[in-house]
Each structure stands twice: as C-alpha cells, then as structure tokens.
Short mmCIF file of N, CA and C in Angstrom, two decimals:
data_model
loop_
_atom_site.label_atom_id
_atom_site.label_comp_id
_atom_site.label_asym_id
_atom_site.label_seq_id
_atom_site.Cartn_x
_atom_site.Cartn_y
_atom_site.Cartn_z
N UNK A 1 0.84 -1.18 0.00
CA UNK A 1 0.00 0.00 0.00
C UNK A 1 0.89 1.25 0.00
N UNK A 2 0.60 2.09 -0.95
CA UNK A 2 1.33 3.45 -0.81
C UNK A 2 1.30 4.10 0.26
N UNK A 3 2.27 4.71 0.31
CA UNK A 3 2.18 6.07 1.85
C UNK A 3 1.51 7.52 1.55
N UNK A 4 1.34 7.42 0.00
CA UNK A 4 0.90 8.87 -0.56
C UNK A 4 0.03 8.12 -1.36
N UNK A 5 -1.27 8.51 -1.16
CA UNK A 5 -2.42 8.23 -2.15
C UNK A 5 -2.28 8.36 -3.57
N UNK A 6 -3.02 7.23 -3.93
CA UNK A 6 -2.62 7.18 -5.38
C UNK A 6 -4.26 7.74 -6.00
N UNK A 7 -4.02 8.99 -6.84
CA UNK A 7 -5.54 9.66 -7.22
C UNK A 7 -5.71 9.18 -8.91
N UNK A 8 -6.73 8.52 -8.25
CA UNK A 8 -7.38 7.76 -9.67
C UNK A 8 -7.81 8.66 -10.96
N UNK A 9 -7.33 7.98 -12.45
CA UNK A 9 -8.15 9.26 -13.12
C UNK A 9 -9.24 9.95 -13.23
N UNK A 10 -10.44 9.27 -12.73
CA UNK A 10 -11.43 8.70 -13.04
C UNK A 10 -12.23 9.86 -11.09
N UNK A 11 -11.44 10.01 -10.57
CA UNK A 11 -11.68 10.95 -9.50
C UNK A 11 -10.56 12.26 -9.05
N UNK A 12 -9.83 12.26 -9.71
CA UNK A 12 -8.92 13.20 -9.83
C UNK A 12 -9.56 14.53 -10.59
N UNK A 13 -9.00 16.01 -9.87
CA UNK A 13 -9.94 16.87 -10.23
C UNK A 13 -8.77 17.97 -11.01
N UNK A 14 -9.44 18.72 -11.66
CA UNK A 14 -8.47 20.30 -12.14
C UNK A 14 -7.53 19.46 -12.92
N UNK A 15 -6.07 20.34 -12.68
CA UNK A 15 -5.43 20.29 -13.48
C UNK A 15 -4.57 18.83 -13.23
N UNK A 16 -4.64 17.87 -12.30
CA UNK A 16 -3.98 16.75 -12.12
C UNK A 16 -5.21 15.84 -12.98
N UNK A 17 -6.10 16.06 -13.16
CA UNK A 17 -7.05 15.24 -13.59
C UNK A 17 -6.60 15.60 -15.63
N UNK A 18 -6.27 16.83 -15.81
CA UNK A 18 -5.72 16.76 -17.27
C UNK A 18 -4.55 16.12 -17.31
N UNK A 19 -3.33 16.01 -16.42
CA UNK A 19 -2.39 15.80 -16.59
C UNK A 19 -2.40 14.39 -16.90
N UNK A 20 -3.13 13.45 -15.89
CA UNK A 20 -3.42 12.19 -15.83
C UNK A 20 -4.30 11.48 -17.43
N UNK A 21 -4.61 12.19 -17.86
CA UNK A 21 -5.40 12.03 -18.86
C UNK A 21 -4.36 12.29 -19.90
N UNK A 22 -3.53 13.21 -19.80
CA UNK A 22 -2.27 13.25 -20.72
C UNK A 22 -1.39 11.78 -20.98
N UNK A 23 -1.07 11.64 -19.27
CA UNK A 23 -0.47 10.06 -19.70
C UNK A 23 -1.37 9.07 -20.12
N UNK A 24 -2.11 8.79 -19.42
CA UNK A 24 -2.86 7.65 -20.27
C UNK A 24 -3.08 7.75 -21.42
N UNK A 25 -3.42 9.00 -22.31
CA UNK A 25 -3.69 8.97 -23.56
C UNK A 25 -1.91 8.91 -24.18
N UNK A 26 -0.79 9.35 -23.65
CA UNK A 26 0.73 8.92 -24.11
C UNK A 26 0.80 7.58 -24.22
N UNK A 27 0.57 7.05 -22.96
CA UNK A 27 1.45 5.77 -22.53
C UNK A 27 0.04 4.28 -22.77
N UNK A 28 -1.08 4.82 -22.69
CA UNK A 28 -2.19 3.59 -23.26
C UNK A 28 -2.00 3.20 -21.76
N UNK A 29 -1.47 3.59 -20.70
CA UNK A 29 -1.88 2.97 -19.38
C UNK A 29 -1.40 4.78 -18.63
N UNK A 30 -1.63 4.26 -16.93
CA UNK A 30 -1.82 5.00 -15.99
C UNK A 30 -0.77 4.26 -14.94
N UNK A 31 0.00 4.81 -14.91
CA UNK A 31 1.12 4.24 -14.00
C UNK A 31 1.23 4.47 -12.45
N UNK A 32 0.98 3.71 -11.55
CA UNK A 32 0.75 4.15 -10.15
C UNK A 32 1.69 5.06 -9.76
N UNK A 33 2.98 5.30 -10.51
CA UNK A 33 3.80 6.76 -9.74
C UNK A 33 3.26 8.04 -10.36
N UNK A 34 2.43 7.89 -11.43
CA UNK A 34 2.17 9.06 -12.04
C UNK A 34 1.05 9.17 -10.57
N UNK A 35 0.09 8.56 -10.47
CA UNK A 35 -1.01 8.41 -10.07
C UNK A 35 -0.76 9.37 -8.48
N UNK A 36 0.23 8.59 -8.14
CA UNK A 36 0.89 9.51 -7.05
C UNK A 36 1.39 10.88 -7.09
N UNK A 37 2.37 11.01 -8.04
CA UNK A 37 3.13 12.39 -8.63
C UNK A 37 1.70 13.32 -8.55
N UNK A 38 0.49 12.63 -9.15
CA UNK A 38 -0.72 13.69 -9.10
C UNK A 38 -1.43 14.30 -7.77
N UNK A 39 -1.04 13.69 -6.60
CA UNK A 39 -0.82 14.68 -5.57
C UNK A 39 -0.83 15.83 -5.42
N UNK A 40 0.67 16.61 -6.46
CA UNK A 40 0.58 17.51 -6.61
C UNK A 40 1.06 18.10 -8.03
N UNK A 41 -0.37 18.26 -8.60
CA UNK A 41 0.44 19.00 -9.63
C UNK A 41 1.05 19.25 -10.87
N UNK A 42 1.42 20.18 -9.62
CA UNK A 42 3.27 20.76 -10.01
C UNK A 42 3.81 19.48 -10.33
N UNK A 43 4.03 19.01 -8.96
CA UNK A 43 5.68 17.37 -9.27
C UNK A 43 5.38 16.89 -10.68
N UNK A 44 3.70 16.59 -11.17
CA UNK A 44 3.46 15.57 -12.30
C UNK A 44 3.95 16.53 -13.80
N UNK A 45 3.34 17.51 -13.68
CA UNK A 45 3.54 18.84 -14.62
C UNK A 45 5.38 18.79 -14.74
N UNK A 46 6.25 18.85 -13.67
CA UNK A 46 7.44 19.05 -13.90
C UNK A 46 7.84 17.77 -14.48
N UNK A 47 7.45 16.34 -13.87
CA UNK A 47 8.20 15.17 -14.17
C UNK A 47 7.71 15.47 -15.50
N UNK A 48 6.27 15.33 -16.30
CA UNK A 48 6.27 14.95 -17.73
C UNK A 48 7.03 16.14 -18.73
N UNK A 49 7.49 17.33 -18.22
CA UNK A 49 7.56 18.66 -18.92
C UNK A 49 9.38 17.64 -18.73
N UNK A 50 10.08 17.57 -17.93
CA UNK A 50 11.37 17.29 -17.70
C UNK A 50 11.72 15.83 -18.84
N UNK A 51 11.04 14.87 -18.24
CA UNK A 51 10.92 13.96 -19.03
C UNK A 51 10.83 13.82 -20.58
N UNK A 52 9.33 14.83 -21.27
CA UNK A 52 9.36 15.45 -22.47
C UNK A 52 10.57 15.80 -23.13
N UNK A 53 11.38 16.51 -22.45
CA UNK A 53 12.63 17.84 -22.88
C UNK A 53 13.69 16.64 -23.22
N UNK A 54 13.91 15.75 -22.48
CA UNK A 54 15.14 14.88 -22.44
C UNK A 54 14.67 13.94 -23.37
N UNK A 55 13.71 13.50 -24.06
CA UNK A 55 13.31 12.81 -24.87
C UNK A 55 13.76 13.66 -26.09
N UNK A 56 13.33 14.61 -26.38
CA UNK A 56 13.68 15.94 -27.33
C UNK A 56 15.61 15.61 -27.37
N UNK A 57 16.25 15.10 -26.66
CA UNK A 57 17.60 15.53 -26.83
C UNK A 57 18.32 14.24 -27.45
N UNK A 58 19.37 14.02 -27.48
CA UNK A 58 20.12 13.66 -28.65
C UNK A 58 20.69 12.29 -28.28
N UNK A 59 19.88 11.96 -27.06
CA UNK A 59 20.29 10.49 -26.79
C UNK A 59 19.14 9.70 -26.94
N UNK A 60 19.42 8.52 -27.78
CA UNK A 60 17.82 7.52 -28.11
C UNK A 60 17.42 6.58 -26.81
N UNK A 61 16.49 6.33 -27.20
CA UNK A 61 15.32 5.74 -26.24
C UNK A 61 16.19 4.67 -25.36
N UNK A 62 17.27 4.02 -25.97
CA UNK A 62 17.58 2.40 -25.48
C UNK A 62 18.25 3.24 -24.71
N UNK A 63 19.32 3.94 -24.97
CA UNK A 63 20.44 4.32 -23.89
C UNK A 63 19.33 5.02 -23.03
N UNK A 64 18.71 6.26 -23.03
CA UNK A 64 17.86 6.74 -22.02
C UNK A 64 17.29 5.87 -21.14
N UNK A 65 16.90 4.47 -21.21
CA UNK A 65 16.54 3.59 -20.82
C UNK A 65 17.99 2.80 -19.98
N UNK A 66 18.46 2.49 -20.62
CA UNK A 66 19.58 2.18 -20.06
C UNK A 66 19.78 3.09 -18.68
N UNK A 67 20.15 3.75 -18.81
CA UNK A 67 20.38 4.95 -17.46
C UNK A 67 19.20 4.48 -16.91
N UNK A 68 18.08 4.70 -16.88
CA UNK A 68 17.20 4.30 -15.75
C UNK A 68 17.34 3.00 -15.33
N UNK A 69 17.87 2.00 -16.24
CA UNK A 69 18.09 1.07 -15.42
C UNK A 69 19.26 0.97 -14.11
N UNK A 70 20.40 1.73 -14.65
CA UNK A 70 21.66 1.44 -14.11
C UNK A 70 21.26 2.57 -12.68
N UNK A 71 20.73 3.52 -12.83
CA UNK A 71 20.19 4.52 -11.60
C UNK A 71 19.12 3.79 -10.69
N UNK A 72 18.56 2.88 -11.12
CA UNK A 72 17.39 2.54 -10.22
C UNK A 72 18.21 0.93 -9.79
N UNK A 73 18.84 0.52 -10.50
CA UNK A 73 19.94 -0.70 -9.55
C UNK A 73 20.66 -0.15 -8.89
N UNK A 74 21.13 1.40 -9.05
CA UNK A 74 22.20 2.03 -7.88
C UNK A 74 21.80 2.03 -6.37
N UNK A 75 20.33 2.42 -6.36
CA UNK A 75 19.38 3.09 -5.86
C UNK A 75 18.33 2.35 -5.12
N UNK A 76 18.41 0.97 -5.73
CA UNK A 76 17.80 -0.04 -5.43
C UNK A 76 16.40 0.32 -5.46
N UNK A 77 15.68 0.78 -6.26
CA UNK A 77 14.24 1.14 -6.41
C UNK A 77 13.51 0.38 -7.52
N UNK A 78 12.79 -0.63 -6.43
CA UNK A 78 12.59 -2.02 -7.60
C UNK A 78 11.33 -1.40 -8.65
N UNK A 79 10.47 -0.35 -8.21
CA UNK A 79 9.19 0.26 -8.94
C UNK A 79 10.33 0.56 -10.22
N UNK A 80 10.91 1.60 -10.35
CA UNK A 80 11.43 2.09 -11.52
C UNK A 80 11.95 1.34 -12.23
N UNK A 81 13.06 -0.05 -11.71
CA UNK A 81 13.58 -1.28 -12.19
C UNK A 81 13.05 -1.94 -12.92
N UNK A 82 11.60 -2.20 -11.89
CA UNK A 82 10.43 -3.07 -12.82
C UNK A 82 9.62 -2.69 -14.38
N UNK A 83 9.84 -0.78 -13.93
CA UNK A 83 9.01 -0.05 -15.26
C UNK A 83 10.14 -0.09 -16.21
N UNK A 84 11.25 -0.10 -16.03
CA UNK A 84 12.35 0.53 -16.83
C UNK A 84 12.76 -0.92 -17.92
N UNK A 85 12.49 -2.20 -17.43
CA UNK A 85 13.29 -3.17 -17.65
C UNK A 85 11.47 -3.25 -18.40
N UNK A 86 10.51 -3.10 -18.23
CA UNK A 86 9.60 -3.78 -19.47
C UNK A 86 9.69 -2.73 -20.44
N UNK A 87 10.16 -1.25 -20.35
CA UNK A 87 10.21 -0.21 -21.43
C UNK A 87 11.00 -0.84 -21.91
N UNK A 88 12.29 -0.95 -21.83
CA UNK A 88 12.99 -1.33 -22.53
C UNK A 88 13.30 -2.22 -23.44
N UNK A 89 13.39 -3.56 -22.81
CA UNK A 89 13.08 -4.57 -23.56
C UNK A 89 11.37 -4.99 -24.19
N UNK A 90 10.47 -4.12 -24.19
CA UNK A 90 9.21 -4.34 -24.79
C UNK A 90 9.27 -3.23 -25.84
N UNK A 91 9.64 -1.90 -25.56
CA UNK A 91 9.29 -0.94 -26.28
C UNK A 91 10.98 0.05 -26.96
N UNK A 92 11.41 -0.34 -26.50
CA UNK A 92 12.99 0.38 -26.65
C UNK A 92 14.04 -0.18 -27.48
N UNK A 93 13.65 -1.81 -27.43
CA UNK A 93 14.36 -2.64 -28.69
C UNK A 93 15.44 -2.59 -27.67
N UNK A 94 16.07 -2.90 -26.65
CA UNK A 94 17.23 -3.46 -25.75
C UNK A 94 16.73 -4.66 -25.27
N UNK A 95 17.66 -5.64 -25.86
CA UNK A 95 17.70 -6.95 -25.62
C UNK A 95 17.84 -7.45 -23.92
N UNK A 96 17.21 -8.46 -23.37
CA UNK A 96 17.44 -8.86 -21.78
C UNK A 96 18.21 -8.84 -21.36
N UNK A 97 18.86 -9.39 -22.00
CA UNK A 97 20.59 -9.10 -21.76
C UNK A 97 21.38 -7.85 -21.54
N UNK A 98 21.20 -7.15 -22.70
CA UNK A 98 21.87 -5.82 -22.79
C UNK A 98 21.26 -5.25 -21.40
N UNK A 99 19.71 -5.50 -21.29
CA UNK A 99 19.41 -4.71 -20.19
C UNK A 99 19.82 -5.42 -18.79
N UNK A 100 19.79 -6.19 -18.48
CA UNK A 100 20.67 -7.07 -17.28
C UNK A 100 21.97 -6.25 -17.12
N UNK A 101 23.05 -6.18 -18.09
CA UNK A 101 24.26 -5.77 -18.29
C UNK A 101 24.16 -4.21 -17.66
N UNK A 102 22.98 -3.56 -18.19
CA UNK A 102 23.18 -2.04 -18.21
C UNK A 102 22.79 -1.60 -17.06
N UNK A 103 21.88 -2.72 -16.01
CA UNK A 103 21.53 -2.58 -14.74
C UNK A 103 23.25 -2.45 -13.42
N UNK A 104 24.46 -3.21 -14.34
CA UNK A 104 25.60 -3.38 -13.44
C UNK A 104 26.24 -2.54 -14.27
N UNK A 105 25.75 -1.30 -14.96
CA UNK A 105 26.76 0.04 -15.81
C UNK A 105 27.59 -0.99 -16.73
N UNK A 106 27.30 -1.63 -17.67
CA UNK A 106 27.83 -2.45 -18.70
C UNK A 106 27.67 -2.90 -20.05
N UNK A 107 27.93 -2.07 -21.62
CA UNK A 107 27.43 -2.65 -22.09
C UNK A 107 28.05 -3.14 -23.06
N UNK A 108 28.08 -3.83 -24.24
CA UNK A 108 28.69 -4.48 -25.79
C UNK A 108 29.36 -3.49 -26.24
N UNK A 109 28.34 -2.98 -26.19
CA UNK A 109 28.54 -1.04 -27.11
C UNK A 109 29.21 -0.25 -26.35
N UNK A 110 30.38 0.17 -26.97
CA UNK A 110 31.54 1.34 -25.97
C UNK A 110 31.33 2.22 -25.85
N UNK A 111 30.03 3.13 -26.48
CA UNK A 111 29.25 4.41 -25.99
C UNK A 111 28.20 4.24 -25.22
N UNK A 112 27.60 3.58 -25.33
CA UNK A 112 26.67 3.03 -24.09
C UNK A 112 27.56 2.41 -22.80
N UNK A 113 28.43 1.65 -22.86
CA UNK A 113 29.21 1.51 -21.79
C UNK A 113 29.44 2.43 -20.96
N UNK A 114 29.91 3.43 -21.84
CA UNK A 114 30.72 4.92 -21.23
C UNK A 114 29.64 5.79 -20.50
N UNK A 115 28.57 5.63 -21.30
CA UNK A 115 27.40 6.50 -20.67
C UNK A 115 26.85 5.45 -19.33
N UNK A 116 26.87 4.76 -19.25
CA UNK A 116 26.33 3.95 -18.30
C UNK A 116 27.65 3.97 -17.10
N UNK A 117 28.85 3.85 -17.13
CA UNK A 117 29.60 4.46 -16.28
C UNK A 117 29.56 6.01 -15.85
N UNK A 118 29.30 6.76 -16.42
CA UNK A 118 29.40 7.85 -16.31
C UNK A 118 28.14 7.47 -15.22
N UNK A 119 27.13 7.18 -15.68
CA UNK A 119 25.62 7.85 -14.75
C UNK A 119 26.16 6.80 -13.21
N UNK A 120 26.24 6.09 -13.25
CA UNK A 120 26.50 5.56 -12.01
C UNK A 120 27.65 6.19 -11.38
N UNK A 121 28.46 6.52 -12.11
CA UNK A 121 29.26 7.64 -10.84
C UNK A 121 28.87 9.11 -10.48
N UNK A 122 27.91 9.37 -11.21
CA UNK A 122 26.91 10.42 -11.26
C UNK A 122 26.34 9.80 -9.44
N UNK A 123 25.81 8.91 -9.37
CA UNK A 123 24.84 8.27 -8.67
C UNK A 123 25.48 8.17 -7.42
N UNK A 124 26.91 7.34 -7.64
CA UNK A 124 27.69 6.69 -5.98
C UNK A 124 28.22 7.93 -5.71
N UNK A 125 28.48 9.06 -6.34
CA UNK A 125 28.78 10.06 -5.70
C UNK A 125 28.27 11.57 -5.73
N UNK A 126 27.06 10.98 -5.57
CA UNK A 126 25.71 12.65 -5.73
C UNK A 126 26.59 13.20 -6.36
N UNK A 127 26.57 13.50 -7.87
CA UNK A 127 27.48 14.20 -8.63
C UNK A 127 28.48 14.42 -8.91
N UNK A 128 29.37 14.26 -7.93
CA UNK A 128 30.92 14.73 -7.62
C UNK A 128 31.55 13.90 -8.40
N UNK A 129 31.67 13.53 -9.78
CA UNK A 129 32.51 12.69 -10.22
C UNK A 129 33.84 13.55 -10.04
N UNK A 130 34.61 12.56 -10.53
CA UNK A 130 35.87 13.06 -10.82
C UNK A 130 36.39 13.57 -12.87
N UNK A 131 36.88 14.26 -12.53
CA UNK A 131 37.83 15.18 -13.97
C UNK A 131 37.69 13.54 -14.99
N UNK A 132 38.40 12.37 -14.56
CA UNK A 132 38.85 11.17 -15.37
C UNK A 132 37.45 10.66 -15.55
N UNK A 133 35.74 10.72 -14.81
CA UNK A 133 35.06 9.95 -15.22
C UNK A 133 34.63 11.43 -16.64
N UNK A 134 34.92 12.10 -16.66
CA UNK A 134 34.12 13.46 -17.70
C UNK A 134 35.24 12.62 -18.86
N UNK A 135 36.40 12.67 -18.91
CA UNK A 135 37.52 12.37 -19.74
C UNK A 135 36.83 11.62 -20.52
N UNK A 136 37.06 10.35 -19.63
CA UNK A 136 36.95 9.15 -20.40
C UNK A 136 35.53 8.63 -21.00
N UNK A 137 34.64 9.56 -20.74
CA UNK A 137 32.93 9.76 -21.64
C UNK A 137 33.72 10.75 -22.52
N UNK A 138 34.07 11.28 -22.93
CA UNK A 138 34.61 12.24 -23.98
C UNK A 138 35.88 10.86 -24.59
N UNK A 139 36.06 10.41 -24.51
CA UNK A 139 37.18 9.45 -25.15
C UNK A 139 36.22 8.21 -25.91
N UNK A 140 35.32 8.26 -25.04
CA UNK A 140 34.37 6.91 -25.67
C UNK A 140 33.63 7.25 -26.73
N UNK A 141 33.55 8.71 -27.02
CA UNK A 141 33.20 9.47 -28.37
C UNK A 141 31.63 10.36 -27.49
N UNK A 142 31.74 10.70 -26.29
CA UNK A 142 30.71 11.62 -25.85
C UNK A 142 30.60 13.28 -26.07
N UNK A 143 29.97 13.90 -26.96
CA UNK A 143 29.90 15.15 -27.07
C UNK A 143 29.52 15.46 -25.53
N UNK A 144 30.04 17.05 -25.10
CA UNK A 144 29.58 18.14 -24.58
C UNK A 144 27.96 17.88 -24.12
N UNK A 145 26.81 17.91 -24.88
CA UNK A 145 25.92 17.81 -24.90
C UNK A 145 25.49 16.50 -24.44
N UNK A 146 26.10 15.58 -25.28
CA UNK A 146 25.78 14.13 -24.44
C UNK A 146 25.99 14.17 -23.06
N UNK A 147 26.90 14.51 -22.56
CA UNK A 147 27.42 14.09 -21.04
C UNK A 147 26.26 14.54 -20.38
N UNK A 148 25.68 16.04 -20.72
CA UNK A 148 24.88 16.75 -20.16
C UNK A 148 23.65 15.93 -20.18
N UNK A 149 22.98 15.19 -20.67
CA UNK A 149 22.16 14.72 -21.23
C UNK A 149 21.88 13.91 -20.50
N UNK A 150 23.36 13.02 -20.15
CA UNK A 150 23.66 11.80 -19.39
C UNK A 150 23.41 12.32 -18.04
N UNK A 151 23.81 13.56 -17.37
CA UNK A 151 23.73 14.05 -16.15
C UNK A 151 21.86 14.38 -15.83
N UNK A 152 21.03 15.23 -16.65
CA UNK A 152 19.92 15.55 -16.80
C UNK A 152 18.84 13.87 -16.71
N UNK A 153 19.22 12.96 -17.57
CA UNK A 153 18.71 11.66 -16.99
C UNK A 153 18.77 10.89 -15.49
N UNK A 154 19.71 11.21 -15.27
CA UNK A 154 20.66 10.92 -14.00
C UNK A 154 19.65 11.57 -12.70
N UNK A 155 19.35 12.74 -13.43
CA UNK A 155 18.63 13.70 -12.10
C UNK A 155 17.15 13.14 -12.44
N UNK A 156 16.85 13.28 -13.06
CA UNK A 156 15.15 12.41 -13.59
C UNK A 156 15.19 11.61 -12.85
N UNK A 157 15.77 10.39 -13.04
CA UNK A 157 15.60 9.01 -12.76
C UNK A 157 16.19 9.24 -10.67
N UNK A 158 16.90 9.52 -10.58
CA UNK A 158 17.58 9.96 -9.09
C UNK A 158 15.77 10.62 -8.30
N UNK A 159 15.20 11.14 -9.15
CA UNK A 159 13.94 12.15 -9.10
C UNK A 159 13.07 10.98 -8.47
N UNK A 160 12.69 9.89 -9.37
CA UNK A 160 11.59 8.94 -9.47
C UNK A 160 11.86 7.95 -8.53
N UNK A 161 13.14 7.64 -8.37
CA UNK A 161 13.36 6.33 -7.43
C UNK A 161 13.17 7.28 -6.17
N UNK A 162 13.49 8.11 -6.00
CA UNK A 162 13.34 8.65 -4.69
C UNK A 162 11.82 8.73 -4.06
N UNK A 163 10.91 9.31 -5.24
CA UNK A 163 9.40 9.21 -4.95
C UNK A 163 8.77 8.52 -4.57
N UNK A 164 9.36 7.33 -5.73
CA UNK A 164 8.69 5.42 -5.01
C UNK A 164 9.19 5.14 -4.05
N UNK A 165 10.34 5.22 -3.54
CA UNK A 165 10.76 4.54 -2.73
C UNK A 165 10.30 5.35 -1.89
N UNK A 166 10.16 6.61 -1.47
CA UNK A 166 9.56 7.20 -0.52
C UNK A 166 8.07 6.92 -0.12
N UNK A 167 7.58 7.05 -0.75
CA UNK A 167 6.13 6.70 -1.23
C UNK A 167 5.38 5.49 -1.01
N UNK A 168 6.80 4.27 -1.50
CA UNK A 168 6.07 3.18 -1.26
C UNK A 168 5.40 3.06 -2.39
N UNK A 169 5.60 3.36 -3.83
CA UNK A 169 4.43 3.03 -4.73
C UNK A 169 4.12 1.60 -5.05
N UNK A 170 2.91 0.87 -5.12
CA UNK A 170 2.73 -0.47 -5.10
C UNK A 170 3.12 -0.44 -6.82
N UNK A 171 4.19 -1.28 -7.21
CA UNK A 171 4.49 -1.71 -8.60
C UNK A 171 3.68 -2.05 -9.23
N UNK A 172 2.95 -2.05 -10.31
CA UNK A 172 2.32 -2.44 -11.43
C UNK A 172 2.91 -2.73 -12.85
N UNK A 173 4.40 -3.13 -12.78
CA UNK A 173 4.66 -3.72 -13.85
C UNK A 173 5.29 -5.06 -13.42
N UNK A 174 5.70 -6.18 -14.33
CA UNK A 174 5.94 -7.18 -14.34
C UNK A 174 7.73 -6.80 -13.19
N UNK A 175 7.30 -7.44 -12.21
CA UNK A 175 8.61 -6.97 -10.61
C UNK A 175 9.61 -7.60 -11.40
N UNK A 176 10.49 -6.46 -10.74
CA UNK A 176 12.04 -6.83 -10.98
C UNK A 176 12.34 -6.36 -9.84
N UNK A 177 13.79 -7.63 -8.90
CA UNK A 177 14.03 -6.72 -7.59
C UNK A 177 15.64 -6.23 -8.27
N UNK A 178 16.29 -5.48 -7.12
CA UNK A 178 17.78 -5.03 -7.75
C UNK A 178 18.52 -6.26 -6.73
N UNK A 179 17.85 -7.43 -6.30
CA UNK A 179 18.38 -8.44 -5.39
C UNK A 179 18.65 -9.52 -6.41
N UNK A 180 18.25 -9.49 -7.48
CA UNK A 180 18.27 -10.50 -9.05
C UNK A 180 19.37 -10.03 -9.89
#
C-alpha cells in the first residue's frame, strides 16, 4: 500500500485530472507513480515537462533507458527497475541481456558503456565525479551535450526512485528486484 495516495483518473480533479489524462492517452496505461506524482500538480507537470525535454535531446530511447536502469539498480528502487526493464526490452528494442548488463553500468557497445559508467558515478557520488570519469565519456566518443544529457537523466531518474521509494508506490509492472 502506498504512503501517498494514489488519485485515480477517473476521481482526480483540475489540473492533475488533465495531466493524468495526458499520460494515459501517451502511454495507453496509468502508471501508479504518475497516479501519485498527481498529488501535486506541479511534481506531475514538472516530471512529464522534464521527461518530455530529455526525450527531445540527442540520446535515443535504449540508452535513455539504459540509465534508468543502471540509476534505479544504484538506488535499489525495484518500482522504476520493474518499469524501466519492461520499457525497454518491450518498447525500446534493448535486448534482456543488454538490459541485465546495463543494470551493473555495462554494455557491448563502448558508448553506451561509457554512458552507463558515467551515470552511475553520477549516482555513488551525488554528482561529484571526478575530472577522469568526464575524460573518459569524452574518449568513448561523448559530445559536450551528451554528457549533459547523461547528467539531466541521472537527475530524472535519481527524481523517481526517490518518490517510489519514498512513497512506497505499489508496482504495477511485471517486478524486478535489484536483489536479481
């Protein structure tokens, strides 16, 4: 059971009641953290407006995905784990594998590798990487913009595991723990 009510679309009023109606008509479902995020708002308005923007930018769906995986195994937030690992491998075209791999910052691909190191030291050290983790994402062929990109996901996803896990949101996708 959640710790923060989850407001149904279907009784949700004003402007959380459009917002909610936004995702479901995006996503063909209603996701119990949105459901929550609609609490207030603002939070739902910022997550989909934030979310939106980083979709808009120059990293594709699998790696964006990727990072949520490797942030929500940092983080151990099995809600986001569970959503992140059926986006991906259902809708993102990342193989089980790849996504297993990208949950321990790992992948085939040496730009996805790099980005997936990068966000997890993003993660074990609330930001503070070091000069050599910026380097060596710029060596693996990371633009300027990418890194940023990589950091801006980083804070999203850092955003969401914190909510559920605060929250307690009851999962509604096929469970994944970060204990697997």
């Amino acid at each position: 059971m959640s710790r923060l009510p989850i407001i149904e679309p279907d009784t949700a009023q004003g402007s959380a009641a459009e917002l909610l109606a936004a995702v479901q008509k995006a996503l063909g479902v209603t996701p119990n953290m949105t459901k929550v995020m609609a609490n207030s708002p603002a939070v739902l308005k910022a997550y989909l407006e934030f979310s939106g923007a980083l979709g808009g930018g120059s990293l594709p769906i699998g790696i964006r995905e990727a990072i949520a995986l490797v942030v929500a195994q940092e983080n151990s937030c099995d809600y986001c784990l569970s959503a992140h690992t059926y986006i991906a491998t259902n809708l993102a075209g990342v193989s089980e594998s790849e996504a297993h791999r990208a949950r321990h910052a790992e992948s085939a691909d040496a730009k996805t590798d790099a980005v997936l190191k990068l966000a997890a030291a993003l993660v074990r050290t609330h930001g503070g990487v070091e000069e050599g983790d910026i380097k060596a994402a710029r060596e693996a062929g990371l633009s300027d913009a990418e890194i940023t990109e990589v950091i801006g996901n980083v804070s999203l996803n850092v955003f969401t595991n914190y909510l559920n896990k605060a929250a307690d949101v009851a999962i509604d996708w096929p469970v994944v723990s970060h204990l697997s």
